[in-house]
Structure formats: C-alpha cells, structure tokens
Amino acid sequence: MNDCYVAAATGCLKGLSLIDHTFLNLNSVKDLQPKQDEISRMVFGSPDQNQLLYSTASRQIRTFDTSTCRREDLYTVPGTGKINGLYLTPTDQIVTACETGSILVADRKGTELATMNGGPGLLCMNGCGDRIAAGGKDCPVKVFNLEKPEKPTWISKNVPPDELQLAIKIWDKDVRLMPNTETLITGTGTKTLRLYDMRAQRRPVMQLKWMESPINAISLSNQDKQIYAGNTHGELGLFDWRGTRIMLVCKYKGQAGAIRSIYGHPTLPYVASCGIDRFTRIHDSTTRKLVSKVYCKTRLNAVLMRDELSIRKTAKKEQEEIEEEWAQINQKEPKTEADSDGDESDASEAWGAIDEESESGGEDEESDDEEEGDDSEDEGDEEAADEEEESDEEEASPPLKKKRVSARGDAGKAKPAPTKRAEVKEEVGSDDDDDEDDDVQVISPIKAGGKAKGKRRK
C-alpha cells in the first residue's frame, strides 16, 4: 500500500512508498497529453482514502481508484480559466473555483447545486466543513456558507498603506480555514503570512513578513495554532501564533526549488512537500529530520498523505520489541539477600588470600636478603683468616691493612648507611713472628655524618 500520492504536471499519478523510497506510476504515461491532462488540484475522494479526486487543465473532474487503478471522468466544469480550487464537502458535494472567479457546487454527476462569485483573479480556494474561503490577486478573501451561498458571510479588507503611503497589493496565493474557530490564515505573494479573526475585524490581527520570496502554499499542522508555509525559493517553515504574534518555530532543509504543494498530516508529526525540483520530501516536524525523499522524475503540483503510514508502523513495531526485551529483563528474579551475603563473603575471602600471598612474598624476600648478608659475612671471615696466614709468612714486609665491607641490599645499588648493616674489619700485622699475639680491630657501622668508633678486643 502506498503512503503518499503525488500529481505531476504531465497528468501522471504516482504512489510513493516511504520505507523503500520508491514510486509507482498509477496510470499509463503513454496515453497522457500534458497540455490537457496536467493536474492542478487533488484531494481524497473517499473516507477510506482509496480514491483520488482531481482536476485537469482541460477543466475536467476525474476520480482514480488506487485499489483497482481505474479512472473515471465525472464531468467538465463550465466556463473558462484554470481551476485553482477543489474541495469535497462532508456531504459528498464537489466545489470548484476557476480563475475567472466563478465557484460551482455540484454532485458527482455534474448537476449544479449552487454558484458563487469569488471575484476575478481568483488564485486559491479551500474549505472546512460547510464553509469555504477564496481569494486571489486584487481579489479580497471571501468566506461563503454553503447552506446560504447567495452572498459571502465575511470579506477581508486590505492592510493600511506602507510608510510611504503606498497601497499594499492584494495577492493571496493560498488560504486555510481553522477548524472549529472563526480564524483563517493566508499566504501572500507579498511574502507575508496574515491571520484574520472574523469576529474581531476585517483586517488581519497578526501578520509576519517571511523571507524575500512569495509564499506559494500553506497547510495545517497536527497541532493547534500551527501552520506550515513554503515559498518560491524552496523554503519550508513551521509557524506558531500562540502568543501575540506569528513566530517562526523552525525551518526544514532540503528543497531546491519552488514549493507548489504542502500537506501536513492531521494526526502525526509529519509534513510532505513537493514542487518543481521533482522531489517529494517527508519531514518529521518534531526532530526536523528528513524521513523520506523520493525522486519522481517530473514537476509536481499536488501531494497527499494517508492517515496510516508504513514508517509509523515500523517505528511502533521496533518500540514494541524494545519494550518486550525490557519486560523480559525485568521479569528475571533478582538476587536474594543470602546470595548477596555469599557474594560479599566470597569477595572478602579472595581479597584476604591476595593479602596473605603479598605478605608471604615480602617475608621470603627479607629472609633471602638476610641469608645473602650472612653468606657475605662468612666469606669475609674466611678471607680474613687467609690474609692472617699470608701475613705470618711474610715477616719482613710492612704491616698490611685490608678492609672488607659487607652490606645488605641489592647488588649494584647504593643503600643509605643508617638503614643497612655494614661491618668493617681491619687487620693489623705484627712485627713479631708469633701468630698468637695478632690483634683484630672491629669497627662498628658508620653513622650518617659521624665518625667510626671501634673497640679493641683480644
């Protein structure tokens, strides 16, 4: 099923799929004559949105069934001029407005039910319920009640002259009636959005000049007091008048040419736009992101969007899957207090084992260092004994003094004297030949900044 329908300047109807970003020609392109079959206006022709109602350049009113792909010619609108307005009432009456100003109300067989005069130069016409509003170039906006179509119920009045006392041109290019209110808004060729309150006055109560290009199309939003507007430069914006003036909420990027049609989704935050750049774009009005972009190969004049969108169904499905996953996670039984105490005890035992290993490792290192120190002392004693024997053999030689330092610590690293155990042994040779009278002087460890003190012993 298609999400959007667009009408081309060649008379071709296209159905768009927003998920696949593709389009499908609904009618035969070979049988079309662009000068006669160009589609100017298009609306939904049935409540189920399976039928399209549109007008052509040859002033014909046609319907197209999207489910069976069958076209039906209803009737030809009498008169001259291009059809610039098309509206289907809730009672299934078709209202058409021509450039010459004639407004015709007829049934599907073409039977005339009522006629109204909107004024020459009529460029736009739109309706809401049993009321319609129409306006154009040098043609003030008029509001008609279809139950009493003899004369308009309200006529707008032009704004005051500018600062140079020059008259402002009347040039309304699109108009919308707000549902369930006495408010209407217009987009003008003088680059201005105008808001009218029909209960208060005939002149606009609010107006906003936007950009530097004529405003071609406007459309209602899914929010109250908000509207979309697009101009001939390709600018698309969302406007709000909740306060005392009309303000620009945001702009949507991507357009590259004049926008000819805008359709705001009635319930979802999406807006569709198309124009002479041959692209149809769907924007998310809340995130301002481009949801879909479809190249349709021809210039486009009108766009419609269904109430049910495939992209929305996909998003709902993904959200439901996420919620189910979270539900499954939350349904798992949480750990009891006993399990948590067991985990804490296991963790404390593991940390205790690590501490014991580290302590045992440190004691082993210390014991190794002490053993190395003892070995070095034993080696020093043996060397001292050997030196004593050599000194006895050499009688004539002068007394010899030999020193041996034994330090505790890693080899090749100097350790501070106060923290290390050091012992210096000094041997004093004797002039006598007797080995019994040899004296040995033991010098205590040297303190930092002090002198060595020794004691003699025999």
PDB file of C-alpha atoms in Angstrom, residues 1-161:
ATOM      1  CA  MET A   1       0.000   0.000   0.000  1.00  0.00           C
ATOM      2  CA  ASN A   2       1.216   3.493  -0.880  1.00  0.00           C
ATOM      3  CA  ASP A   3       1.880   6.112   1.774  1.00  0.00           C
ATOM      4  CA  CYS A   4       1.688   9.224  -0.416  1.00  0.00           C
ATOM      5  CA  TYR A   5       0.173  10.260  -3.716  1.00  0.00           C
ATOM      6  CA  VAL A   6       1.564  12.996  -5.930  1.00  0.00           C
ATOM      7  CA  ALA A   7       0.174  14.594  -9.098  1.00  0.00           C
ATOM      8  CA  ALA A   8       2.592  15.601 -11.848  1.00  0.00           C
ATOM      9  CA  ALA A   9       2.427  18.405 -14.404  1.00  0.00           C
ATOM     10  CA  THR A  10       2.251  15.722 -17.115  1.00  0.00           C
ATOM     11  CA  GLY A  11      -1.007  14.318 -15.689  1.00  0.00           C
ATOM     12  CA  CYS A  12       0.661  11.278 -14.141  1.00  0.00           C
ATOM     13  CA  LEU A  13      -0.423   9.968 -10.733  1.00  0.00           C
ATOM     14  CA  LYS A  14       2.279   8.384  -8.613  1.00  0.00           C
ATOM     15  CA  GLY A  15       2.096   6.299  -5.454  1.00  0.00           C
ATOM     16  CA  LEU A  16       5.045   6.580  -3.062  1.00  0.00           C
ATOM     17  CA  SER A  17       6.417   4.075  -0.569  1.00  0.00           C
ATOM     18  CA  LEU A  18       8.256   5.898   2.203  1.00  0.00           C
ATOM     19  CA  ILE A  19      10.093   2.834   3.505  1.00  0.00           C
ATOM     20  CA  ASP A  20      11.586   1.848   0.146  1.00  0.00           C
ATOM     21  CA  HIS A  21      11.889   5.488  -1.080  1.00  0.00           C
ATOM     22  CA  THR A  22      10.343   4.472  -4.417  1.00  0.00           C
ATOM     23  CA  PHE A  23       7.331   5.451  -6.513  1.00  0.00           C
ATOM     24  CA  LEU A  24       4.949   3.649  -8.869  1.00  0.00           C
ATOM     25  CA  ASN A  25       3.047   5.164 -11.785  1.00  0.00           C
ATOM     26  CA  LEU A  26      -0.641   4.504 -11.185  1.00  0.00           C
ATOM     27  CA  ASN A  27      -1.900   5.464 -14.654  1.00  0.00           C
ATOM     28  CA  SER A  28      -0.481   4.884 -18.128  1.00  0.00           C
ATOM     29  CA  VAL A  29       2.037   7.540 -19.093  1.00  0.00           C
ATOM     30  CA  LYS A  30       1.829   6.811 -22.840  1.00  0.00           C
ATOM     31  CA  ASP A  31      -1.834   7.835 -23.068  1.00  0.00           C
ATOM     32  CA  LEU A  32      -1.348  11.226 -21.356  1.00  0.00           C
ATOM     33  CA  GLN A  33      -1.328  14.642 -23.041  1.00  0.00           C
ATOM     34  CA  PRO A  34       0.399  17.113 -20.707  1.00  0.00           C
ATOM     35  CA  LYS A  35      -1.326  20.237 -22.034  1.00  0.00           C
ATOM     36  CA  GLN A  36      -4.748  18.775 -21.341  1.00  0.00           C
ATOM     37  CA  ASP A  37      -4.125  16.236 -18.578  1.00  0.00           C
ATOM     38  CA  GLU A  38      -1.967  18.386 -16.291  1.00  0.00           C
ATOM     39  CA  ILE A  39      -3.321  18.028 -12.743  1.00  0.00           C
ATOM     40  CA  SER A  40      -3.869  21.346 -10.979  1.00  0.00           C
ATOM     41  CA  ARG A  41      -5.622  20.300  -7.721  1.00  0.00           C
ATOM     42  CA  MET A  42      -6.102  16.963  -5.954  1.00  0.00           C
ATOM     43  CA  VAL A  43      -7.930  15.758  -2.815  1.00  0.00           C
ATOM     44  CA  PHE A  44      -9.044  12.414  -1.356  1.00  0.00           C
ATOM     45  CA  GLY A  45     -12.367  11.309  -2.849  1.00  0.00           C
ATOM     46  CA  SER A  46     -13.482   8.796  -0.188  1.00  0.00           C
ATOM     47  CA  PRO A  47     -13.216   8.401   3.590  1.00  0.00           C
ATOM     48  CA  ASP A  48     -11.036   5.269   3.244  1.00  0.00           C
ATOM     49  CA  GLN A  49      -8.556   7.324   1.144  1.00  0.00           C
ATOM     50  CA  ASN A  50      -8.534   4.748  -1.669  1.00  0.00           C
ATOM     51  CA  GLN A  51      -9.939   7.205  -4.203  1.00  0.00           C
ATOM     52  CA  LEU A  52      -8.349  10.372  -5.592  1.00  0.00           C
ATOM     53  CA  LEU A  53     -10.404  13.326  -6.850  1.00  0.00           C
ATOM     54  CA  TYR A  54      -8.525  15.790  -9.092  1.00  0.00           C
ATOM     55  CA  SER A  55      -8.987  18.486 -11.722  1.00  0.00           C
ATOM     56  CA  THR A  56      -7.103  18.838 -15.011  1.00  0.00           C
ATOM     57  CA  ALA A  57      -6.009  21.661 -17.274  1.00  0.00           C
ATOM     58  CA  SER A  58      -8.933  20.857 -19.599  1.00  0.00           C
ATOM     59  CA  ARG A  59     -11.355  21.665 -16.701  1.00  0.00           C
ATOM     60  CA  GLN A  60     -12.339  18.027 -16.207  1.00  0.00           C
ATOM     61  CA  ILE A  61     -13.103  16.488 -12.822  1.00  0.00           C
ATOM     62  CA  ARG A  62     -11.889  12.904 -12.550  1.00  0.00           C
ATOM     63  CA  THR A  63     -11.586  10.173  -9.943  1.00  0.00           C
ATOM     64  CA  PHE A  64      -8.973   7.443  -9.693  1.00  0.00           C
ATOM     65  CA  ASP A  65      -9.383   4.269  -7.635  1.00  0.00           C
ATOM     66  CA  THR A  66      -5.976   3.308  -6.224  1.00  0.00           C
ATOM     67  CA  SER A  67      -7.077  -0.243  -5.352  1.00  0.00           C
ATOM     68  CA  THR A  68      -8.263  -1.124  -8.876  1.00  0.00           C
ATOM     69  CA  CYS A  69      -6.235   1.507 -10.830  1.00  0.00           C
ATOM     70  CA  ARG A  70      -9.328   2.618 -12.721  1.00  0.00           C
ATOM     71  CA  ARG A  71     -10.017   6.197 -13.817  1.00  0.00           C
ATOM     72  CA  GLU A  72     -13.476   7.731 -14.161  1.00  0.00           C
ATOM     73  CA  ASP A  73     -14.357  11.059 -15.791  1.00  0.00           C
ATOM     74  CA  LEU A  74     -17.122  12.748 -13.771  1.00  0.00           C
ATOM     75  CA  TYR A  75     -17.905  15.998 -15.576  1.00  0.00           C
ATOM     76  CA  THR A  76     -16.413  19.116 -17.167  1.00  0.00           C
ATOM     77  CA  VAL A  77     -16.638  22.412 -15.318  1.00  0.00           C
ATOM     78  CA  PRO A  78     -18.337  25.068 -17.495  1.00  0.00           C
ATOM     79  CA  GLY A  79     -16.669  28.391 -18.180  1.00  0.00           C
ATOM     80  CA  THR A  80     -13.116  29.411 -18.882  1.00  0.00           C
ATOM     81  CA  GLY A  81      -9.906  29.704 -16.967  1.00  0.00           C
ATOM     82  CA  LYS A  82      -7.789  27.371 -14.914  1.00  0.00           C
ATOM     83  CA  ILE A  83      -9.289  25.554 -11.918  1.00  0.00           C
ATOM     84  CA  ASN A  84      -7.429  26.939  -8.878  1.00  0.00           C
ATOM     85  CA  GLY A  85      -9.528  25.380  -6.129  1.00  0.00           C
ATOM     86  CA  LEU A  86     -11.053  21.968  -5.374  1.00  0.00           C
ATOM     87  CA  TYR A  87     -12.894  20.890  -2.231  1.00  0.00           C
ATOM     88  CA  LEU A  88     -15.043  17.865  -1.302  1.00  0.00           C
ATOM     89  CA  THR A  89     -17.640  18.617   1.361  1.00  0.00           C
ATOM     90  CA  PRO A  90     -18.673  16.169   4.122  1.00  0.00           C
ATOM     91  CA  THR A  91     -21.971  15.686   2.229  1.00  0.00           C
ATOM     92  CA  ASP A  92     -20.063  14.493  -0.887  1.00  0.00           C
ATOM     93  CA  GLN A  93     -20.523  17.708  -2.870  1.00  0.00           C
ATOM     94  CA  ILE A  94     -17.711  18.913  -5.137  1.00  0.00           C
ATOM     95  CA  VAL A  95     -16.766  22.603  -5.024  1.00  0.00           C
ATOM     96  CA  THR A  96     -14.580  24.049  -7.799  1.00  0.00           C
ATOM     97  CA  ALA A  97     -13.196  27.573  -8.185  1.00  0.00           C
ATOM     98  CA  CYS A  98     -11.968  28.960 -11.522  1.00  0.00           C
ATOM     99  CA  GLU A  99      -9.538  31.756 -12.264  1.00  0.00           C
ATOM    100  CA  THR A 100     -12.387  33.916 -13.544  1.00  0.00           C
ATOM    101  CA  GLY A 101     -13.967  33.908 -10.086  1.00  0.00           C
ATOM    102  CA  SER A 102     -16.848  31.500 -10.635  1.00  0.00           C
ATOM    103  CA  ILE A 103     -17.381  28.995  -7.811  1.00  0.00           C
ATOM    104  CA  LEU A 104     -19.508  25.945  -8.615  1.00  0.00           C
ATOM    105  CA  VAL A 105     -21.075  23.447  -6.216  1.00  0.00           C
ATOM    106  CA  ALA A 106     -22.117  20.176  -7.923  1.00  0.00           C
ATOM    107  CA  ASP A 107     -22.635  16.500  -7.234  1.00  0.00           C
ATOM    108  CA  ARG A 108     -20.628  13.686  -8.776  1.00  0.00           C
ATOM    109  CA  LYS A 109     -22.842  13.633 -11.864  1.00  0.00           C
ATOM    110  CA  GLY A 110     -22.142  17.309 -12.573  1.00  0.00           C
ATOM    111  CA  THR A 111     -25.544  18.597 -11.535  1.00  0.00           C
ATOM    112  CA  GLU A 112     -25.270  22.240 -10.484  1.00  0.00           C
ATOM    113  CA  LEU A 113     -26.352  22.816  -6.896  1.00  0.00           C
ATOM    114  CA  ALA A 114     -25.134  26.366  -6.262  1.00  0.00           C
ATOM    115  CA  THR A 115     -22.928  29.085  -7.775  1.00  0.00           C
ATOM    116  CA  MET A 116     -20.967  31.910  -6.159  1.00  0.00           C
ATOM    117  CA  ASN A 117     -18.812  34.760  -7.357  1.00  0.00           C
ATOM    118  CA  GLY A 118     -15.390  34.973  -5.775  1.00  0.00           C
ATOM    119  CA  GLY A 119     -14.120  37.809  -7.947  1.00  0.00           C
ATOM    120  CA  PRO A 120     -11.763  37.975 -10.948  1.00  0.00           C
ATOM    121  CA  GLY A 121      -8.177  36.890 -10.426  1.00  0.00           C
ATOM    122  CA  LEU A 122      -9.090  34.081  -8.036  1.00  0.00           C
ATOM    123  CA  LEU A 123      -5.978  32.016  -7.180  1.00  0.00           C
ATOM    124  CA  CYS A 124      -6.968  29.867  -4.214  1.00  0.00           C
ATOM    125  CA  MET A 125      -9.992  28.266  -2.598  1.00  0.00           C
ATOM    126  CA  ASN A 126     -10.280  25.916   0.328  1.00  0.00           C
ATOM    127  CA  GLY A 127     -12.942  24.746   2.731  1.00  0.00           C
ATOM    128  CA  CYS A 128     -13.630  23.391   6.189  1.00  0.00           C
ATOM    129  CA  GLY A 129     -16.961  21.771   6.978  1.00  0.00           C
ATOM    130  CA  ASP A 130     -19.786  23.708   5.352  1.00  0.00           C
ATOM    131  CA  ARG A 131     -17.700  26.853   4.742  1.00  0.00           C
ATOM    132  CA  ILE A 132     -15.269  27.831   2.002  1.00  0.00           C
ATOM    133  CA  ALA A 133     -12.793  30.723   1.674  1.00  0.00           C
ATOM    134  CA  ALA A 134     -11.488  32.075  -1.645  1.00  0.00           C
ATOM    135  CA  GLY A 135      -9.064  34.840  -2.628  1.00  0.00           C
ATOM    136  CA  GLY A 136      -6.545  35.900  -5.236  1.00  0.00           C
ATOM    137  CA  LYS A 137      -4.750  38.772  -6.924  1.00  0.00           C
ATOM    138  CA  ASP A 138      -6.627  42.047  -6.454  1.00  0.00           C
ATOM    139  CA  CYS A 139      -9.349  39.835  -5.015  1.00  0.00           C
ATOM    140  CA  PRO A 140     -10.024  40.111  -1.249  1.00  0.00           C
ATOM    141  CA  VAL A 141     -10.624  36.921   0.698  1.00  0.00           C
ATOM    142  CA  LYS A 142     -14.306  35.987   0.936  1.00  0.00           C
ATOM    143  CA  VAL A 143     -15.942  33.371   3.155  1.00  0.00           C
ATOM    144  CA  PHE A 144     -19.118  31.602   1.990  1.00  0.00           C
ATOM    145  CA  ASN A 145     -21.530  29.375   3.843  1.00  0.00           C
ATOM    146  CA  LEU A 146     -22.629  26.532   1.545  1.00  0.00           C
ATOM    147  CA  GLU A 147     -26.041  26.396   3.183  1.00  0.00           C
ATOM    148  CA  LYS A 148     -26.654  30.041   2.266  1.00  0.00           C
ATOM    149  CA  PRO A 149     -24.446  30.662  -0.780  1.00  0.00           C
ATOM    150  CA  GLU A 150     -26.198  33.807  -2.040  1.00  0.00           C
ATOM    151  CA  LYS A 151     -23.624  36.209  -0.636  1.00  0.00           C
ATOM    152  CA  PRO A 152     -20.403  35.952   1.365  1.00  0.00           C
ATOM    153  CA  THR A 153     -20.618  35.979   5.152  1.00  0.00           C
ATOM    154  CA  TRP A 154     -17.323  37.816   5.548  1.00  0.00           C
ATOM    155  CA  ILE A 155     -14.991  39.845   3.282  1.00  0.00           C
ATOM    156  CA  SER A 156     -11.458  40.845   4.197  1.00  0.00           C
ATOM    157  CA  LYS A 157     -10.075  44.375   3.993  1.00  0.00           C
ATOM    158  CA  ASN A 158      -6.638  45.356   2.744  1.00  0.00           C
ATOM    159  CA  VAL A 159      -3.936  46.406   5.202  1.00  0.00           C
ATOM    160  CA  PRO A 160      -3.088  50.111   5.615  1.00  0.00           C
ATOM    161  CA  PRO A 161      -0.561  51.744   3.258  1.00  0.00           C
TER     162      PRO A 161
END
